[in-house]
PDB file of C-alpha atoms in Angstrom:
ATOM      1  CA  UNK A   1       0.000   0.000   0.000  1.00  0.00           C
ATOM      2  CA  UNK A   2       1.165   3.482  -0.794  1.00  0.00           C
ATOM      3  CA  UNK A   3       0.719   4.703   2.765  1.00  0.00           C
ATOM      4  CA  UNK A   4       3.226   5.841   5.347  1.00  0.00           C
ATOM      5  CA  UNK A   5       4.546   2.839   7.268  1.00  0.00           C
ATOM      6  CA  UNK A   6       2.790   3.953  10.482  1.00  0.00           C
ATOM      7  CA  UNK A   7      -0.617   3.577   8.772  1.00  0.00           C
ATOM      8  CA  UNK A   8      -0.165   0.324   6.894  1.00  0.00           C
ATOM      9  CA  UNK A   9      -1.165  -2.001   9.731  1.00  0.00           C
ATOM     10  CA  UNK A  10      -4.462  -0.137  10.149  1.00  0.00           C
ATOM     11  CA  UNK A  11      -5.191  -0.278   6.422  1.00  0.00           C
ATOM     12  CA  UNK A  12      -4.333  -3.968   6.294  1.00  0.00           C
ATOM     13  CA  UNK A  13      -6.618  -4.649   9.289  1.00  0.00           C
ATOM     14  CA  UNK A  14      -9.590  -3.238   7.355  1.00  0.00           C
ATOM     15  CA  UNK A  15      -8.644  -5.256   4.257  1.00  0.00           C
ATOM     16  CA  UNK A  16      -8.234  -8.416   6.330  1.00  0.00           C
ATOM     17  CA  UNK A  17     -11.710  -7.911   7.797  1.00  0.00           C
ATOM     18  CA  UNK A  18     -13.160  -7.536   4.319  1.00  0.00           C
ATOM     19  CA  UNK A  19     -11.324 -10.668   3.151  1.00  0.00           C
ATOM     20  CA  UNK A  20     -12.846 -12.661   6.015  1.00  0.00           C
ATOM     21  CA  UNK A  21     -16.318 -11.341   5.218  1.00  0.00           C
ATOM     22  CA  UNK A  22     -16.004 -11.979   1.491  1.00  0.00           C
ATOM     23  CA  UNK A  23     -14.779 -15.496   2.197  1.00  0.00           C
ATOM     24  CA  UNK A  24     -17.997 -16.264   4.077  1.00  0.00           C
ATOM     25  CA  UNK A  25     -20.097 -14.875   1.212  1.00  0.00           C
ATOM     26  CA  UNK A  26     -18.054 -16.705  -1.433  1.00  0.00           C
ATOM     27  CA  UNK A  27     -18.495 -20.019   0.365  1.00  0.00           C
ATOM     28  CA  UNK A  28     -22.259 -19.554   0.344  1.00  0.00           C
ATOM     29  CA  UNK A  29     -22.135 -18.550  -3.319  1.00  0.00           C
ATOM     30  CA  UNK A  30     -20.105 -21.615  -4.244  1.00  0.00           C
ATOM     31  CA  UNK A  31     -22.875 -23.869  -3.031  1.00  0.00           C
ATOM     32  CA  UNK A  32     -21.818 -23.981   0.573  1.00  0.00           C
ATOM     33  CA  UNK A  33     -24.127 -23.682   3.500  1.00  0.00           C
ATOM     34  CA  UNK A  34     -25.752 -20.237   3.554  1.00  0.00           C
ATOM     35  CA  UNK A  35     -26.632 -20.845   7.190  1.00  0.00           C
ATOM     36  CA  UNK A  36     -22.966 -21.273   8.052  1.00  0.00           C
ATOM     37  CA  UNK A  37     -22.177 -18.038   6.196  1.00  0.00           C
ATOM     38  CA  UNK A  38     -24.897 -16.225   8.141  1.00  0.00           C
ATOM     39  CA  UNK A  39     -23.471 -17.542  11.420  1.00  0.00           C
ATOM     40  CA  UNK A  40     -19.960 -16.469  10.479  1.00  0.00           C
ATOM     41  CA  UNK A  41     -21.112 -12.978   9.543  1.00  0.00           C
ATOM     42  CA  UNK A  42     -23.167 -12.748  12.746  1.00  0.00           C
ATOM     43  CA  UNK A  43     -19.965 -13.655  14.615  1.00  0.00           C
ATOM     44  CA  UNK A  44     -18.207 -10.737  12.898  1.00  0.00           C
ATOM     45  CA  UNK A  45     -21.073  -8.376  13.732  1.00  0.00           C
ATOM     46  CA  UNK A  46     -20.753  -9.375  17.386  1.00  0.00           C
ATOM     47  CA  UNK A  47     -16.953  -9.160  17.170  1.00  0.00           C
ATOM     48  CA  UNK A  48     -17.193  -5.530  16.025  1.00  0.00           C
ATOM     49  CA  UNK A  49     -19.387  -4.733  19.033  1.00  0.00           C
ATOM     50  CA  UNK A  50     -17.008  -6.534  21.377  1.00  0.00           C
ATOM     51  CA  UNK A  51     -13.975  -4.748  19.937  1.00  0.00           C
ATOM     52  CA  UNK A  52     -15.729  -1.412  20.400  1.00  0.00           C
ATOM     53  CA  UNK A  53     -16.530  -2.347  24.018  1.00  0.00           C
ATOM     54  CA  UNK A  54     -12.906  -3.303  24.693  1.00  0.00           C
ATOM     55  CA  UNK A  55     -13.560  -7.068  24.755  1.00  0.00           C
ATOM     56  CA  UNK A  56     -11.585  -8.061  21.655  1.00  0.00           C
ATOM     57  CA  UNK A  57     -12.110 -11.675  20.542  1.00  0.00           C
ATOM     58  CA  UNK A  58      -9.026 -13.872  20.335  1.00  0.00           C
ATOM     59  CA  UNK A  59      -8.607 -13.639  16.574  1.00  0.00           C
ATOM     60  CA  UNK A  60      -5.660 -12.059  14.718  1.00  0.00           C
ATOM     61  CA  UNK A  61      -7.863  -9.851  12.549  1.00  0.00           C
ATOM     62  CA  UNK A  62      -9.863  -8.724  15.580  1.00  0.00           C
ATOM     63  CA  UNK A  63      -6.666  -7.888  17.448  1.00  0.00           C
ATOM     64  CA  UNK A  64      -5.362  -5.892  14.462  1.00  0.00           C
ATOM     65  CA  UNK A  65      -8.648  -3.983  14.219  1.00  0.00           C
ATOM     66  CA  UNK A  66      -8.599  -3.319  17.958  1.00  0.00           C
ATOM     67  CA  UNK A  67      -5.075  -1.882  17.789  1.00  0.00           C
ATOM     68  CA  UNK A  68      -6.008   0.251  14.768  1.00  0.00           C
ATOM     69  CA  UNK A  69      -9.159   1.548  16.474  1.00  0.00           C
ATOM     70  CA  UNK A  70      -7.255   2.384  19.647  1.00  0.00           C
ATOM     71  CA  UNK A  71      -4.732   4.378  17.630  1.00  0.00           C
ATOM     72  CA  UNK A  72      -7.554   6.172  15.783  1.00  0.00           C
ATOM     73  CA  UNK A  73      -9.585   6.991  18.877  1.00  0.00           C
ATOM     74  CA  UNK A  74     -12.373   4.638  17.807  1.00  0.00           C
ATOM     75  CA  UNK A  75     -12.889   6.292  14.425  1.00  0.00           C
ATOM     76  CA  UNK A  76     -13.833   3.837  11.686  1.00  0.00           C
ATOM     77  CA  UNK A  77     -15.817   1.289  13.687  1.00  0.00           C
ATOM     78  CA  UNK A  78     -19.171   2.336  12.250  1.00  0.00           C
ATOM     79  CA  UNK A  79     -17.898   1.834   8.686  1.00  0.00           C
ATOM     80  CA  UNK A  80     -16.552  -1.621   9.491  1.00  0.00           C
ATOM     81  CA  UNK A  81     -19.848  -2.548  11.162  1.00  0.00           C
ATOM     82  CA  UNK A  82     -21.748  -1.296   8.101  1.00  0.00           C
ATOM     83  CA  UNK A  83     -19.475  -3.406   5.901  1.00  0.00           C
ATOM     84  CA  UNK A  84     -20.513  -6.485   7.895  1.00  0.00           C
ATOM     85  CA  UNK A  85     -24.171  -5.580   7.331  1.00  0.00           C
ATOM     86  CA  UNK A  86     -23.602  -5.222   3.578  1.00  0.00           C
ATOM     87  CA  UNK A  87     -21.943  -8.642   3.457  1.00  0.00           C
ATOM     88  CA  UNK A  88     -24.873 -10.119   5.394  1.00  0.00           C
ATOM     89  CA  UNK A  89     -27.172  -8.864   2.635  1.00  0.00           C
ATOM     90  CA  UNK A  90     -24.731 -10.393   0.113  1.00  0.00           C
ATOM     91  CA  UNK A  91     -25.410 -13.862   1.502  1.00  0.00           C
ATOM     92  CA  UNK A  92     -29.107 -13.439   0.871  1.00  0.00           C
ATOM     93  CA  UNK A  93     -28.395 -12.155  -2.644  1.00  0.00           C
ATOM     94  CA  UNK A  94     -25.975 -14.882  -3.720  1.00  0.00           C
ATOM     95  CA  UNK A  95     -28.144 -17.684  -2.390  1.00  0.00           C
ATOM     96  CA  UNK A  96     -31.291 -16.429  -4.153  1.00  0.00           C
ATOM     97  CA  UNK A  97     -32.397 -18.625  -6.989  1.00  0.00           C
ATOM     98  CA  UNK A  98     -32.171 -17.366  -9.592  1.00  0.00           C
ATOM     99  CA  UNK A  99     -29.511 -14.825  -8.718  1.00  0.00           C
ATOM    100  CA  UNK A 100     -30.975 -11.385  -9.223  1.00  0.00           C
ATOM    101  CA  UNK A 101     -28.788  -8.516 -10.463  1.00  0.00           C
ATOM    102  CA  UNK A 102     -29.130  -5.082  -8.873  1.00  0.00           C
ATOM    103  CA  UNK A 103     -32.636  -3.791  -9.545  1.00  0.00           C
ATOM    104  CA  UNK A 104     -31.426  -0.359 -10.610  1.00  0.00           C
ATOM    105  CA  UNK A 105     -28.367   1.775 -11.101  1.00  0.00           C
ATOM    106  CA  UNK A 106     -29.041   3.230  -7.651  1.00  0.00           C
ATOM    107  CA  UNK A 107     -29.023  -0.268  -6.150  1.00  0.00           C
ATOM    108  CA  UNK A 108     -25.623  -0.878  -7.759  1.00  0.00           C
ATOM    109  CA  UNK A 109     -24.328   2.455  -6.433  1.00  0.00           C
ATOM    110  CA  UNK A 110     -25.642   1.614  -2.946  1.00  0.00           C
ATOM    111  CA  UNK A 111     -23.931  -1.781  -3.067  1.00  0.00           C
ATOM    112  CA  UNK A 112     -20.643  -0.250  -4.229  1.00  0.00           C
ATOM    113  CA  UNK A 113     -20.853   2.316  -1.445  1.00  0.00           C
ATOM    114  CA  UNK A 114     -21.695  -0.378   1.113  1.00  0.00           C
ATOM    115  CA  UNK A 115     -18.605  -2.345   0.162  1.00  0.00           C
ATOM    116  CA  UNK A 116     -15.759  -0.304  -1.292  1.00  0.00           C
ATOM    117  CA  UNK A 117     -17.079   3.005  -0.001  1.00  0.00           C
ATOM    118  CA  UNK A 118     -17.154   1.635   3.549  1.00  0.00           C
ATOM    119  CA  UNK A 119     -13.678   0.145   3.106  1.00  0.00           C
ATOM    120  CA  UNK A 120     -12.274   3.462   1.963  1.00  0.00           C
ATOM    121  CA  UNK A 121     -13.991   5.504   4.677  1.00  0.00           C
ATOM    122  CA  UNK A 122     -12.884   3.073   7.394  1.00  0.00           C
ATOM    123  CA  UNK A 123      -9.317   3.169   6.085  1.00  0.00           C
ATOM    124  CA  UNK A 124      -9.347   6.964   5.938  1.00  0.00           C
ATOM    125  CA  UNK A 125     -10.621   7.293   9.489  1.00  0.00           C
ATOM    126  CA  UNK A 126      -8.287   4.659  10.907  1.00  0.00           C
ATOM    127  CA  UNK A 127      -5.245   6.176   9.244  1.00  0.00           C
ATOM    128  CA  UNK A 128      -6.124   9.801   9.965  1.00  0.00           C
ATOM    129  CA  UNK A 129      -7.398   9.235  13.495  1.00  0.00           C
ATOM    130  CA  UNK A 130     -10.350  11.501  12.869  1.00  0.00           C
ATOM    131  CA  UNK A 131     -13.852  11.266  11.481  1.00  0.00           C
ATOM    132  CA  UNK A 132     -13.874  12.145   7.800  1.00  0.00           C
ATOM    133  CA  UNK A 133     -16.484  14.696   6.812  1.00  0.00           C
ATOM    134  CA  UNK A 134     -17.314  17.344   4.261  1.00  0.00           C
ATOM    135  CA  UNK A 135     -15.545  17.385   0.919  1.00  0.00           C
ATOM    136  CA  UNK A 136     -13.075  14.693   1.979  1.00  0.00           C
ATOM    137  CA  UNK A 137     -15.927  12.341   2.843  1.00  0.00           C
ATOM    138  CA  UNK A 138     -17.653  13.038  -0.466  1.00  0.00           C
ATOM    139  CA  UNK A 139     -14.431  12.426  -2.416  1.00  0.00           C
ATOM    140  CA  UNK A 140     -13.686   9.177  -0.560  1.00  0.00           C
ATOM    141  CA  UNK A 141     -17.273   8.025  -1.040  1.00  0.00           C
ATOM    142  CA  UNK A 142     -17.208   8.707  -4.784  1.00  0.00           C
ATOM    143  CA  UNK A 143     -13.842   6.945  -5.153  1.00  0.00           C
ATOM    144  CA  UNK A 144     -15.235   3.963  -3.244  1.00  0.00           C
ATOM    145  CA  UNK A 145     -18.343   3.823  -5.402  1.00  0.00           C
ATOM    146  CA  UNK A 146     -16.203   3.940  -8.535  1.00  0.00           C
ATOM    147  CA  UNK A 147     -13.932   1.171  -7.267  1.00  0.00           C
ATOM    148  CA  UNK A 148     -16.950  -0.922  -6.252  1.00  0.00           C
ATOM    149  CA  UNK A 149     -18.641  -0.599  -9.632  1.00  0.00           C
ATOM    150  CA  UNK A 150     -15.360  -1.397 -11.387  1.00  0.00           C
ATOM    151  CA  UNK A 151     -15.031  -4.522  -9.241  1.00  0.00           C
ATOM    152  CA  UNK A 152     -18.572  -5.637 -10.093  1.00  0.00           C
ATOM    153  CA  UNK A 153     -17.888  -5.083 -13.789  1.00  0.00           C
ATOM    154  CA  UNK A 154     -14.574  -6.938 -13.569  1.00  0.00           C
ATOM    155  CA  UNK A 155     -16.401  -9.962 -12.142  1.00  0.00           C
ATOM    156  CA  UNK A 156     -19.124  -9.981 -14.802  1.00  0.00           C
ATOM    157  CA  UNK A 157     -17.390 -12.474 -17.089  1.00  0.00           C
ATOM    158  CA  UNK A 158     -16.781 -14.864 -14.199  1.00  0.00           C
ATOM    159  CA  UNK A 159     -20.400 -14.637 -13.078  1.00  0.00           C
ATOM    160  CA  UNK A 160     -21.669 -15.195 -16.622  1.00  0.00           C
ATOM    161  CA  UNK A 161     -19.442 -18.258 -16.867  1.00  0.00           C
ATOM    162  CA  UNK A 162     -21.136 -19.588 -13.726  1.00  0.00           C
ATOM    163  CA  UNK A 163     -24.525 -19.141 -15.309  1.00  0.00           C
ATOM    164  CA  UNK A 164     -25.465 -16.149 -13.196  1.00  0.00           C
TER     165      UNK A 164
END
């Protein structure tokens, strides 16, 4: 990451959280047990609450998030919690039969904001140590939406190959 060394661990903690969440969704999508994915995501939702309350679960990603939040004065937790909620909705989406694409452009934008937008805002707040607002928040949000839509488009061929 092109960040100062003192901020890299915080940025990687957010990315590691997202990787864990996406893994649960991907397992459900690949024909795994959607119930198990829901349980795993519920565990992460509870883990975020416990980290915020100072009762960090014994998990390396949780410990990294806890350290990052402590350094940032707690800024970023709401974006990480919202990311968990978006991934919980993902499980319902990917296990629907047939898989339904976003109902509108706005639904796609909302999804991109709920994933990449939340990742970028959490990273910004964890690395800056302050809540991001105003023009900076709008710029980060728009960049996140753009990255999220690009990611969805990049996966289109793979999803079509899976008959989705």
